[in-house]
mmCIF file of C-alpha atoms and ligand atoms in Angstrom:
data_model
loop_
_atom_site.group_PDB
_atom_site.id
_atom_site.type_symbol
_atom_site.label_atom_id
_atom_site.label_comp_id
_atom_site.label_asym_id
_atom_site.label_seq_id
_atom_site.Cartn_x
_atom_site.Cartn_y
_atom_site.Cartn_z
ATOM 1 C CA MET A 1 -25.159 -19.090 -7.855
ATOM 2 C CA ALA A 2 -24.098 -18.812 -4.433
ATOM 3 C CA SER A 3 -26.583 -17.635 -1.822
ATOM 4 C CA PHE A 4 -26.488 -16.073 1.494
ATOM 5 C CA GLY A 5 -26.368 -18.372 4.223
ATOM 6 C CA GLY A 6 -25.820 -21.484 1.906
ATOM 7 C CA PRO A 7 -23.111 -23.976 3.081
ATOM 8 C CA SER A 8 -19.938 -22.708 2.634
ATOM 9 C CA VAL A 9 -16.296 -23.834 2.970
ATOM 10 C CA PHE A 10 -15.337 -20.852 4.395
ATOM 11 C CA LYS A 11 -15.657 -20.188 8.712
ATOM 12 C CA ASP A 12 -14.400 -16.607 9.082
ATOM 13 C CA MET A 13 -13.973 -14.918 5.528
ATOM 14 C CA GLY A 14 -12.661 -11.804 7.434
ATOM 15 C CA LYS A 15 -9.671 -13.509 8.437
ATOM 16 C CA LEU A 16 -8.619 -13.091 4.527
ATOM 17 C CA ASP A 17 -9.324 -8.991 4.431
ATOM 18 C CA PHE A 18 -6.035 -7.057 3.655
ATOM 19 C CA ASP A 19 -6.496 -5.051 6.765
ATOM 20 C CA TYR A 20 -6.888 -8.157 8.804
ATOM 21 C CA LEU A 21 -3.657 -8.656 11.149
ATOM 22 C CA PRO A 22 -2.822 -12.228 11.846
ATOM 23 C CA PRO A 23 -1.501 -13.195 15.006
ATOM 24 C CA GLY A 24 2.015 -14.035 13.983
ATOM 25 C CA LEU A 25 3.817 -13.180 10.329
ATOM 26 C CA PRO A 26 5.791 -16.005 9.140
ATOM 27 C CA HIS A 27 9.094 -15.219 7.672
ATOM 28 C CA ARG A 28 9.395 -12.037 8.849
ATOM 29 C CA GLU A 29 10.916 -12.842 12.012
ATOM 30 C CA ALA A 30 13.969 -11.192 10.995
ATOM 31 C CA GLN A 31 12.527 -7.585 10.077
ATOM 32 C CA LEU A 32 10.464 -7.506 13.465
ATOM 33 C CA ASP A 33 13.648 -8.258 14.969
ATOM 34 C CA GLN A 34 15.522 -5.281 13.322
ATOM 35 C CA LEU A 35 12.907 -3.098 14.414
ATOM 36 C CA THR A 36 12.921 -4.327 18.107
ATOM 37 C CA GLY A 37 16.629 -3.554 18.300
ATOM 38 C CA LEU A 38 16.562 -0.325 16.347
ATOM 39 C CA PHE A 39 13.820 1.140 18.457
ATOM 40 C CA ARG A 40 15.283 -0.245 22.398
ATOM 41 C CA PRO A 41 16.380 3.018 22.815
ATOM 42 C CA VAL A 42 13.267 4.605 22.479
ATOM 43 C CA LEU A 43 11.960 2.687 25.790
ATOM 44 C CA GLN A 44 14.892 4.658 27.484
ATOM 45 C CA GLY A 45 13.746 7.825 26.513
ATOM 46 C CA GLY A 46 15.582 8.122 23.203
ATOM 47 C CA ARG A 47 14.179 8.661 19.664
ATOM 48 C CA GLN A 48 14.712 6.549 16.192
ATOM 49 C CA THR A 49 13.785 6.511 12.652
ATOM 50 C CA ALA A 50 13.587 3.849 10.284
ATOM 51 C CA PHE A 51 12.901 2.693 6.402
ATOM 52 C CA LEU A 52 10.985 -0.043 5.409
ATOM 53 C CA ILE A 53 11.518 -0.564 1.729
ATOM 54 C CA GLY A 54 10.137 -3.819 -0.300
ATOM 55 C CA SER A 55 7.623 -4.585 -3.165
ATOM 56 C CA VAL A 56 4.178 -4.875 -2.936
ATOM 57 C CA GLY A 57 2.800 -7.494 -1.195
ATOM 58 C CA THR A 58 6.109 -8.077 0.780
ATOM 59 C CA GLY A 59 4.524 -7.636 4.455
ATOM 60 C CA LYS A 60 5.658 -4.080 5.189
ATOM 61 C CA THR A 61 2.390 -2.967 6.449
ATOM 62 C CA ALA A 62 1.715 -5.686 8.078
ATOM 63 C CA VAL A 63 5.115 -5.451 9.979
ATOM 64 C CA ALA A 64 4.442 -2.305 10.932
ATOM 65 C CA LYS A 65 1.391 -2.996 12.360
ATOM 66 C CA HIS A 66 2.438 -5.787 14.180
ATOM 67 C CA PHE A 67 5.552 -4.145 15.284
ATOM 68 C CA SER A 68 3.292 -1.119 16.648
ATOM 69 C CA LYS A 69 1.436 -3.512 18.892
ATOM 70 C CA LEU A 70 5.025 -4.665 20.420
ATOM 71 C CA ILE A 71 6.374 -1.505 21.015
ATOM 72 C CA MET A 72 2.970 0.078 22.665
ATOM 73 C CA GLU A 73 3.026 -2.877 24.978
ATOM 74 C CA ALA A 74 6.872 -2.836 25.934
ATOM 75 C CA GLY A 75 6.262 0.826 26.684
ATOM 76 C CA GLN A 76 3.633 -0.253 29.416
ATOM 77 C CA LYS A 77 6.103 -2.394 30.751
ATOM 78 C CA HIS A 78 9.062 0.308 30.623
ATOM 79 C CA ASN A 79 6.768 2.870 31.799
ATOM 80 C CA ARG A 80 7.180 4.811 28.991
ATOM 81 C CA ARG A 81 4.177 5.297 27.161
ATOM 82 C CA VAL A 82 4.384 5.046 23.561
ATOM 83 C CA ASP A 83 1.688 5.677 20.730
ATOM 84 C CA ALA A 84 2.336 4.185 17.467
ATOM 85 C CA ILE A 85 0.027 6.452 14.958
ATOM 86 C CA TYR A 86 -0.275 4.867 11.473
ATOM 87 C CA VAL A 87 -1.055 7.155 8.352
ATOM 88 C CA ASN A 88 -1.298 5.863 5.032
ATOM 89 C CA CYS A 89 -0.273 8.796 2.664
ATOM 90 C CA ARG A 90 -2.196 7.239 -0.356
ATOM 91 C CA ARG A 91 -5.212 8.398 1.248
ATOM 92 C CA ARG A 92 -3.900 11.155 2.716
ATOM 93 C CA SER A 93 -1.527 12.506 0.607
ATOM 94 C CA SER A 94 -0.890 16.144 1.721
ATOM 95 C CA ASP A 95 0.949 17.403 4.763
ATOM 96 C CA LYS A 96 -2.073 19.030 6.014
ATOM 97 C CA ALA A 97 -4.184 15.809 6.000
ATOM 98 C CA VAL A 98 -1.507 14.046 7.660
ATOM 99 C CA LEU A 99 -1.454 16.384 10.553
ATOM 100 C CA LEU A 100 -5.048 16.422 10.927
ATOM 101 C CA GLN A 101 -5.047 12.327 11.151
ATOM 102 C CA LEU A 102 -2.321 12.838 13.619
ATOM 103 C CA VAL A 103 -3.956 15.565 16.023
ATOM 104 C CA ARG A 104 -7.212 13.662 15.770
ATOM 105 C CA TYR A 105 -5.541 10.586 17.363
ATOM 106 C CA PHE A 106 -5.926 12.573 20.626
ATOM 107 C CA ASP A 107 -8.774 14.514 19.801
ATOM 108 C CA LYS A 108 -11.709 12.990 17.293
ATOM 109 C CA HIS A 109 -13.235 16.266 17.131
ATOM 110 C CA PHE A 110 -10.488 18.245 16.236
ATOM 111 C CA PRO A 111 -11.833 20.558 13.186
ATOM 112 C CA ASP A 112 -10.632 19.917 9.495
ATOM 113 C CA ARG A 113 -10.121 23.573 8.627
ATOM 114 C CA GLY A 114 -9.329 26.649 10.410
ATOM 115 C CA PHE A 115 -5.620 25.770 11.519
ATOM 116 C CA SER A 116 -2.403 25.905 9.818
ATOM 117 C CA SER A 117 0.059 23.187 9.531
ATOM 118 C CA SER A 118 2.428 24.897 12.045
ATOM 119 C CA GLU A 119 -0.533 25.174 14.408
ATOM 120 C CA MET A 120 -1.199 21.852 14.254
ATOM 121 C CA ILE A 121 1.984 20.543 14.784
ATOM 122 C CA ASP A 122 1.954 22.701 18.110
ATOM 123 C CA THR A 123 -1.589 21.094 19.060
ATOM 124 C CA PHE A 124 0.141 17.593 18.660
ATOM 125 C CA ALA A 125 3.160 18.717 20.532
ATOM 126 C CA ARG A 126 1.025 19.692 23.594
ATOM 127 C CA PHE A 127 -1.193 16.387 23.505
ATOM 128 C CA LEU A 128 2.353 14.367 23.521
ATOM 129 C CA VAL A 129 3.443 16.560 26.665
ATOM 130 C CA LYS A 130 -0.445 16.258 28.445
ATOM 131 C CA ASN A 131 -0.575 12.290 27.781
ATOM 132 C CA ASN A 132 3.172 11.857 28.617
ATOM 133 C CA THR A 133 3.850 10.029 25.539
ATOM 134 C CA HIS A 134 6.297 9.250 23.049
ATOM 135 C CA ALA A 135 4.646 9.064 19.467
ATOM 136 C CA LEU A 136 6.232 6.465 16.747
ATOM 137 C CA ILE A 137 4.380 8.231 13.468
ATOM 138 C CA ILE A 138 4.435 5.307 10.859
ATOM 139 C CA LEU A 139 3.891 6.723 7.096
ATOM 140 C CA ASP A 140 3.017 4.231 5.219
ATOM 141 C CA GLU A 141 3.341 4.923 1.043
ATOM 142 C CA ALA A 142 5.421 7.461 2.266
ATOM 143 C CA ASP A 143 6.662 8.118 -1.443
ATOM 144 C CA VAL A 144 3.181 9.493 -2.407
ATOM 145 C CA LEU A 145 3.729 12.607 0.336
ATOM 146 C CA LEU A 146 7.617 12.936 -0.706
ATOM 147 C CA LYS A 147 6.737 13.114 -4.243
ATOM 148 C CA LYS A 148 4.718 16.561 -3.079
ATOM 149 C CA LYS A 149 7.873 17.890 -1.777
ATOM 150 C CA THR A 150 6.255 18.250 1.727
ATOM 151 C CA ASP A 151 7.855 19.858 4.668
ATOM 152 C CA LEU A 152 6.646 17.599 7.188
ATOM 153 C CA VAL A 153 8.957 14.752 6.850
ATOM 154 C CA TYR A 154 11.569 16.909 7.754
ATOM 155 C CA LEU A 155 9.584 18.437 10.770
ATOM 156 C CA LEU A 156 8.870 15.407 11.978
ATOM 157 C CA SER A 157 12.389 14.002 11.843
ATOM 158 C CA ARG A 158 13.555 17.241 13.746
ATOM 159 C CA PHE A 159 9.987 17.568 15.776
ATOM 160 C CA ASP A 160 11.865 18.009 19.407
ATOM 161 C CA GLU A 161 13.842 20.681 18.071
ATOM 162 C CA GLU A 162 10.874 22.691 15.899
ATOM 163 C CA THR A 163 8.508 22.707 18.944
ATOM 164 C CA GLY A 164 11.234 23.283 21.949
ATOM 165 C CA SER A 165 10.451 19.964 23.388
ATOM 166 C CA SER A 166 12.934 19.087 26.180
ATOM 167 C CA LYS A 167 12.072 15.546 25.490
ATOM 168 C CA LYS A 168 12.559 12.866 22.674
ATOM 169 C CA SER A 169 8.807 12.975 21.833
ATOM 170 C CA VAL A 170 8.607 11.930 18.035
ATOM 171 C CA SER A 171 10.182 8.590 16.290
ATOM 172 C CA VAL A 172 9.322 8.191 12.466
ATOM 173 C CA MET A 173 8.921 5.131 10.248
ATOM 174 C CA LEU A 174 8.549 5.275 6.785
ATOM 175 C CA ILE A 175 7.541 2.996 4.364
ATOM 176 C CA SER A 176 7.832 3.069 0.849
ATOM 177 C CA GLN A 177 8.138 0.508 -2.577
ATOM 178 C CA GLN A 178 11.222 2.610 -3.792
ATOM 179 C CA ASP A 179 13.841 4.207 -2.211
ATOM 180 C CA LEU A 180 13.017 7.271 -0.782
ATOM 181 C CA PHE A 181 16.578 9.250 -0.425
ATOM 182 C CA PRO A 182 16.099 10.495 -4.229
ATOM 183 C CA LEU A 183 13.042 12.211 -3.010
ATOM 184 C CA MET A 184 14.104 13.759 -0.494
ATOM 185 C CA ASP A 185 15.865 17.230 -0.127
ATOM 186 C CA SER A 186 19.582 16.868 1.654
ATOM 187 C CA ALA A 187 18.335 18.358 4.768
ATOM 188 C CA SER A 188 15.840 15.297 5.631
ATOM 189 C CA ALA A 189 18.000 13.048 4.112
ATOM 190 C CA SER A 190 21.106 13.492 6.744
ATOM 191 C CA THR A 191 18.487 13.508 9.482
ATOM 192 C CA PHE A 192 17.437 9.922 8.076
ATOM 193 C CA GLY A 193 20.581 8.612 7.663
ATOM 194 C CA ARG A 194 21.167 5.421 5.189
ATOM 195 C CA THR A 195 21.796 2.912 8.092
ATOM 196 C CA ASN A 196 18.209 2.008 9.428
ATOM 197 C CA ILE A 197 17.005 0.707 6.221
ATOM 198 C CA ILE A 198 14.830 -2.493 6.764
ATOM 199 C CA SER A 199 14.399 -4.483 3.572
ATOM 200 C CA PHE A 200 11.493 -6.855 2.484
ATOM 201 C CA GLY A 201 12.312 -8.918 -0.013
ATOM 202 C CA LYS A 202 9.957 -11.011 -2.556
ATOM 203 C CA TYR A 203 8.544 -13.870 -0.812
ATOM 204 C CA SER A 204 9.513 -17.515 -2.151
ATOM 205 C CA ASN A 205 7.390 -20.090 -3.038
ATOM 206 C CA THR A 206 7.839 -21.965 0.466
ATOM 207 C CA GLU A 207 7.640 -18.923 2.294
ATOM 208 C CA LEU A 208 4.107 -18.041 0.601
ATOM 209 C CA LEU A 209 2.936 -21.567 1.062
ATOM 210 C CA SER A 210 3.374 -21.362 4.836
ATOM 211 C CA ILE A 211 1.575 -17.603 4.763
ATOM 212 C CA LEU A 212 -1.314 -19.204 2.971
ATOM 213 C CA GLU A 213 -1.445 -22.334 5.075
ATOM 214 C CA GLN A 214 -1.669 -19.708 8.277
ATOM 215 C CA ARG A 215 -4.866 -18.376 6.510
ATOM 216 C CA ILE A 216 -6.355 -21.897 5.478
ATOM 217 C CA ASP A 217 -6.333 -22.745 9.230
ATOM 218 C CA LEU A 218 -8.165 -19.064 10.077
ATOM 219 C CA ALA A 219 -10.451 -18.867 7.278
ATOM 220 C CA PHE A 220 -11.821 -21.960 6.249
ATOM 221 C CA LYS A 221 -13.749 -25.106 8.220
ATOM 222 C CA PRO A 222 -11.023 -27.861 8.784
ATOM 223 C CA GLY A 223 -10.080 -30.130 5.922
ATOM 224 C CA ARG A 224 -11.942 -27.850 3.365
ATOM 225 C CA VAL A 225 -8.989 -27.112 1.291
ATOM 226 C CA GLU A 226 -7.361 -29.591 -0.473
ATOM 227 C CA PRO A 227 -3.490 -30.030 0.368
ATOM 228 C CA GLU A 228 -2.130 -29.364 -3.342
ATOM 229 C CA VAL A 229 -4.295 -26.158 -3.464
ATOM 230 C CA GLY A 230 -1.609 -23.889 -1.281
ATOM 231 C CA ASP A 231 1.018 -25.839 -3.057
ATOM 232 C CA LEU A 232 -0.149 -24.402 -6.718
ATOM 233 C CA ILE A 233 -1.700 -20.876 -5.245
ATOM 234 C CA ALA A 234 2.118 -20.686 -3.740
ATOM 235 C CA ASP A 235 3.474 -21.563 -7.396
ATOM 236 C CA ILE A 236 1.347 -18.917 -9.220
ATOM 237 C CA ALA A 237 2.386 -16.296 -6.393
ATOM 238 C CA SER A 238 5.850 -16.785 -6.507
ATOM 239 C CA GLU A 239 6.576 -15.359 -9.675
ATOM 240 C CA TRP A 240 5.796 -12.011 -7.981
ATOM 241 C CA GLY A 241 6.615 -12.910 -4.348
ATOM 242 C CA ASP A 242 3.449 -10.984 -3.445
ATOM 243 C CA ALA A 243 1.245 -12.523 -0.594
ATOM 244 C CA ARG A 244 -1.539 -10.135 -1.220
ATOM 245 C CA TYR A 245 -1.768 -11.727 -4.507
ATOM 246 C CA ALA A 246 -1.842 -15.229 -2.907
ATOM 247 C CA ILE A 247 -4.237 -14.373 -0.482
ATOM 248 C CA GLU A 248 -6.266 -12.919 -3.072
ATOM 249 C CA LEU A 249 -6.168 -16.695 -4.775
ATOM 250 C CA LEU A 250 -6.874 -18.319 -2.307
ATOM 251 C CA THR A 251 -10.302 -16.301 -1.407
ATOM 252 C CA LYS A 252 -11.679 -16.344 -4.672
ATOM 253 C CA ALA A 253 -10.559 -19.996 -4.937
ATOM 254 C CA GLY A 254 -12.869 -20.673 -1.627
ATOM 255 C CA MET A 255 -15.215 -18.486 -3.465
ATOM 256 C CA ALA A 256 -15.484 -20.490 -6.572
ATOM 257 C CA ALA A 257 -15.997 -23.815 -4.626
ATOM 258 C CA ASP A 258 -19.227 -22.075 -2.924
ATOM 259 C CA ASP A 259 -20.353 -20.870 -6.104
ATOM 260 C CA GLU A 260 -20.534 -24.613 -7.078
ATOM 261 C CA HIS A 261 -21.373 -25.716 -3.981
ATOM 262 C CA LYS A 262 -18.482 -27.935 -3.438
ATOM 263 C CA GLU A 263 -17.918 -29.337 0.251
ATOM 264 C CA GLU A 264 -14.232 -28.980 -0.866
ATOM 265 C CA VAL A 265 -11.533 -26.484 -2.372
ATOM 266 C CA GLY A 266 -9.473 -28.134 -5.416
ATOM 267 C CA ALA A 267 -7.080 -27.272 -8.038
ATOM 268 C CA GLU A 268 -9.628 -26.456 -10.489
ATOM 269 C CA HIS A 269 -10.702 -23.714 -8.245
ATOM 270 C CA ALA A 270 -7.183 -22.152 -7.962
ATOM 271 C CA ARG A 271 -7.017 -22.288 -11.461
ATOM 272 C CA ALA A 272 -10.367 -20.500 -11.810
ATOM 273 C CA ALA A 273 -9.017 -17.669 -9.425
ATOM 274 C CA LYS A 274 -5.815 -17.089 -11.370
ATOM 275 C CA ALA A 275 -8.233 -16.971 -14.497
ATOM 276 C CA HIS A 276 -9.965 -14.639 -12.451
ATOM 277 C CA THR A 277 -7.514 -12.145 -11.138
ATOM 278 C CA HIS A 278 -4.930 -10.863 -13.938
ATOM 279 C CA SER A 279 -1.495 -11.643 -12.350
ATOM 280 C CA ILE A 280 -0.175 -8.299 -11.057
ATOM 281 C CA VAL A 281 -2.972 -6.189 -12.618
ATOM 282 C CA THR A 282 -5.397 -7.190 -9.328
ATOM 283 C CA ASP A 283 -8.325 -5.330 -8.281
ATOM 284 C CA SER A 284 -6.981 -3.921 -5.131
ATOM 285 C CA LYS A 285 -4.044 -2.342 -7.172
ATOM 286 C CA LEU A 286 -6.407 -0.799 -9.554
ATOM 287 C CA ALA A 287 -8.762 0.396 -6.712
ATOM 288 C CA GLU A 288 -5.747 2.095 -5.127
ATOM 289 C CA LEU A 289 -5.136 4.596 -8.217
ATOM 290 C CA ASP A 290 -6.173 8.152 -7.884
ATOM 291 C CA ILE A 291 -8.608 9.062 -10.572
ATOM 292 C CA HIS A 292 -6.159 10.460 -12.967
ATOM 293 C CA LYS A 293 -4.388 7.528 -12.934
ATOM 294 C CA LYS A 294 -7.622 5.615 -13.588
ATOM 295 C CA LEU A 295 -7.950 7.694 -16.747
ATOM 296 C CA VAL A 296 -4.704 7.513 -17.836
ATOM 297 C CA LEU A 297 -4.773 3.564 -17.404
ATOM 298 C CA LEU A 298 -8.248 3.692 -18.900
ATOM 299 C CA ALA A 299 -7.020 5.727 -21.969
ATOM 300 C CA CYS A 300 -3.838 3.368 -22.366
ATOM 301 C CA ALA A 301 -6.351 0.321 -22.645
ATOM 302 C CA ARG A 302 -8.562 2.178 -25.449
ATOM 303 C CA SER A 303 -5.479 3.043 -27.610
ATOM 304 C CA LEU A 304 -4.457 -0.407 -27.569
ATOM 305 C CA LYS A 305 -7.532 -2.010 -28.349
ATOM 306 C CA ASN A 306 -6.403 -3.059 -31.804
ATOM 307 C CA LYS A 307 -2.789 -2.798 -31.780
ATOM 308 C CA ALA A 308 0.413 -4.098 -29.593
ATOM 309 C CA TYR A 309 1.833 -0.822 -28.949
ATOM 310 C CA SER A 310 0.401 2.901 -28.587
ATOM 311 C CA ILE A 311 2.484 6.396 -29.208
ATOM 312 C CA THR A 312 1.833 8.397 -25.973
ATOM 313 C CA GLY A 313 0.335 11.279 -28.519
ATOM 314 C CA ASP A 314 -2.745 8.801 -29.016
ATOM 315 C CA ILE A 315 -3.103 8.191 -25.439
ATOM 316 C CA GLU A 316 -3.039 11.580 -24.075
ATOM 317 C CA LYS A 317 -5.455 12.578 -27.067
ATOM 318 C CA ASN A 318 -7.924 9.389 -25.469
ATOM 319 C CA TYR A 319 -7.146 10.836 -21.610
ATOM 320 C CA HIS A 320 -8.793 13.946 -22.732
ATOM 321 C CA VAL A 321 -11.685 12.170 -23.689
ATOM 322 C CA ALA A 322 -11.978 9.831 -20.727
ATOM 323 C CA CYS A 323 -11.468 12.816 -18.515
ATOM 324 C CA GLU A 324 -14.291 14.841 -20.413
ATOM 325 C CA GLY A 325 -16.571 11.663 -20.100
ATOM 326 C CA GLN A 326 -16.088 12.006 -15.940
ATOM 327 C CA GLY A 327 -16.428 15.855 -15.729
ATOM 328 C CA GLU A 328 -12.531 16.098 -14.782
ATOM 329 C CA GLU A 329 -10.047 18.481 -15.832
ATOM 330 C CA ALA A 330 -7.590 17.036 -17.962
ATOM 331 C CA ARG A 331 -4.020 17.526 -16.108
ATOM 332 C CA LYS A 332 -1.152 18.819 -18.192
ATOM 333 C CA HIS A 333 1.206 17.196 -20.574
ATOM 334 C CA THR A 334 4.071 16.832 -18.040
ATOM 335 C CA GLN A 335 1.593 15.816 -15.126
ATOM 336 C CA PHE A 336 0.371 13.384 -18.019
ATOM 337 C CA TRP A 337 3.827 11.853 -18.337
ATOM 338 C CA LYS A 338 4.527 11.394 -14.433
ATOM 339 C CA TYR A 339 1.188 9.212 -14.725
ATOM 340 C CA ILE A 340 2.413 7.186 -17.253
ATOM 341 C CA LYS A 341 5.720 6.788 -15.255
ATOM 342 C CA ASP A 342 3.937 5.819 -12.126
ATOM 343 C CA LEU A 343 2.096 3.403 -14.030
ATOM 344 C CA GLU A 344 5.057 1.629 -15.501
ATOM 345 C CA ALA A 345 6.591 1.719 -11.830
ATOM 346 C CA LEU A 346 3.516 -0.215 -10.400
ATOM 347 C CA GLY A 347 3.944 -2.604 -13.477
ATOM 348 C CA LEU A 348 0.544 -1.899 -15.010
ATOM 349 C CA VAL A 349 2.124 -0.624 -18.205
ATOM 350 C CA ASP A 350 5.039 -1.149 -20.297
ATOM 351 C CA THR A 351 7.028 1.465 -22.386
ATOM 352 C CA LYS A 352 9.673 1.335 -25.051
ATOM 353 C CA VAL A 353 11.609 4.007 -26.687
ATOM 354 C CA SER A 354 11.935 3.609 -30.602
ATOM 355 C CA HIS A 355 14.231 5.286 -32.592
ATOM 356 C CA GLY A 356 12.974 6.471 -36.039
ATOM 357 C CA GLN A 357 13.427 9.316 -38.216
ATOM 358 C CA GLY A 358 11.257 11.870 -36.672
ATOM 359 C CA GLY A 359 13.564 11.200 -33.544
ATOM 360 C CA THR A 360 12.552 9.269 -30.410
ATOM 361 C CA THR A 361 9.220 8.114 -29.607
ATOM 362 C CA THR A 362 8.027 6.439 -26.376
ATOM 363 C CA MET A 363 5.623 3.343 -27.279
ATOM 364 C CA VAL A 364 3.283 2.162 -24.647
ATOM 365 C CA THR A 365 1.760 -1.375 -24.292
ATOM 366 C CA ILE A 366 -0.299 -3.347 -21.665
ATOM 367 C CA ARG A 367 1.173 -7.260 -21.392
ATOM 368 C CA ASP A 368 -0.614 -8.658 -18.610
ATOM 369 C CA ILE A 369 -4.532 -8.382 -18.952
ATOM 370 C CA PRO A 370 -6.883 -8.204 -21.850
ATOM 371 C CA VAL A 371 -7.111 -4.673 -22.598
ATOM 372 C CA LYS A 372 -10.830 -5.023 -23.237
ATOM 373 C CA VAL A 373 -11.283 -6.502 -19.276
ATOM 374 C CA LEU A 374 -9.015 -3.781 -17.839
ATOM 375 C CA GLU A 375 -11.454 -1.176 -19.615
ATOM 376 C CA GLU A 376 -14.295 -2.822 -17.791
ATOM 377 C CA LYS A 377 -12.719 -2.967 -14.613
ATOM 378 C CA LEU A 378 -11.433 0.507 -14.782
ATOM 379 C CA MET A 379 -15.225 1.538 -15.912
ATOM 380 C CA ALA A 380 -16.630 -0.205 -13.101
ATOM 381 C CA PHE A 381 -14.649 1.750 -10.704
ATOM 382 C CA LEU A 382 -14.991 4.945 -12.251
ATOM 383 C CA GLY A 383 -18.716 4.513 -11.591
ATOM 384 C CA GLY A 384 -19.600 3.338 -15.117
ATOM 385 C CA ILE A 385 -20.108 6.729 -16.523
ATOM 386 C CA ARG A 386 -18.821 6.717 -20.237
HETATM 387 N N1 LIG B 1 4.727 -12.785 6.748
HETATM 388 C C1 LIG B 1 3.229 -12.686 6.511
HETATM 389 N N2 LIG B 1 2.541 -13.977 7.331
HETATM 390 C C2 LIG B 1 1.322 -13.793 7.155
HETATM 391 N N3 LIG B 1 0.578 -12.913 6.213
HETATM 392 C C3 LIG B 1 0.968 -11.635 5.507
HETATM 393 C C4 LIG B 1 2.537 -11.888 5.545
HETATM 394 N N4 LIG B 1 3.167 -10.902 4.818
HETATM 395 C C5 LIG B 1 1.955 -10.703 4.236
HETATM 396 N N5 LIG B 1 0.862 -10.758 4.386
HETATM 397 C C6 LIG B 1 -0.374 -10.600 4.566
HETATM 398 O O1 LIG B 1 -0.278 -10.186 3.046
HETATM 399 C C7 LIG B 1 -1.048 -8.851 2.522
HETATM 400 C C8 LIG B 1 -0.042 -7.908 2.028
HETATM 401 O O2 LIG B 1 0.590 -7.440 3.081
HETATM 402 P P1 LIG B 1 1.079 -6.105 3.038
HETATM 403 O O3 LIG B 1 1.695 -6.082 4.574
HETATM 404 O O4 LIG B 1 -0.320 -5.310 3.262
HETATM 405 O O5 LIG B 1 2.303 -5.721 2.408
HETATM 406 P P2 LIG B 1 2.889 -4.793 1.622
HETATM 407 O O6 LIG B 1 2.436 -3.522 2.787
HETATM 408 O O7 LIG B 1 4.001 -4.918 1.822
HETATM 409 O O8 LIG B 1 2.562 -4.543 0.098
HETATM 410 C C9 LIG B 1 -1.977 -8.562 3.916
HETATM 411 O O9 LIG B 1 -3.205 -9.273 4.032
HETATM 412 C C10 LIG B 1 -0.952 -9.159 4.997
HETATM 413 O O10 LIG B 1 -1.435 -9.960 5.999
HETATM 414 MG MG1 LIG B 2 1.504 -1.919 2.213
#
């Protein structure tokens, strides 16, 4: 058993947190250069919009946060104040919630009710004037917001026209795993333009290796990770090109070594880490699902206990049961369908259409994790009520 304060291979586990921003981002120089080029006009009084697109764990959030620092520093040198304000739209998934976070950047105590969206926009505009600053608003996971038919993206992209500002006071950066243009109304799409897209490809094996080596230096005591461990983890994670998964494996491998009171992290610990994390069904991915997606996924797991494929009708029944167990009101059929599609987009379930006498039916399956394990994990997240 691991014990607090016992010997450890780690010197600073905090450097493995997903929120920790390392001093440099290997293999993302090209994206940072592109951003620097795009946003140069902002320092001369202009504004800009940009899209960051790529699959999970390709460094989009890390690059956006790193770039925030760079542009704020450059602003100081150019005598143009820039405030980069980061908003995660999965956590703040309505226009008002996003606006509240924007206003609170300047006024921590701004009340969370009693103001309309347009009042909050005006307040935000006044803060920008008062502080003589340009805001770079970063909307991460923007697809979550755009799927709700928001006005905010449009309003922010035309902020100065809308608020009658004589300056160019707002730039917008949108981040998403999927193309956002199909989710936008034509007016927003045209203000954004298709030119400012920055793509993030999946990391290759060697790229993951250098990302891992950086974390090994930062988080582990010197010489405590055997050289092949990095190679092995990079190999495992390269199937998905996902740096988040690679770092999660490295963390769990270190913890496995500590559990066994070993001085060094070896290949067996990396393998044990892989056995604990189920490929793309990582804890972090499950944690990010909202409650109804968790409940639909739970229903899929339960429907698939004794079979490889399940019809959606059975899953929907199980979803209603799961909702009851959690005291949640089940969403309507069309919304349930959307959840299935969203879970598929996240790679958590797969669907196939089968053509029978009764027409076509959709069959759902789960490939990457034993459904029993998935059910246990989800129940742990949901608080264990059955
Ligand atoms: N090029 C890189 N160098 C160092 N760490 C990276 C790099 N790319 C991603 N990471 C790390 O991997 C994890 C996932 O990256 P993140 O930016 O959250 O991915 P995304 O937003 O694309 O899903 C974070 O811990 C991040 O710090
Ligand atoms: Mg991200």
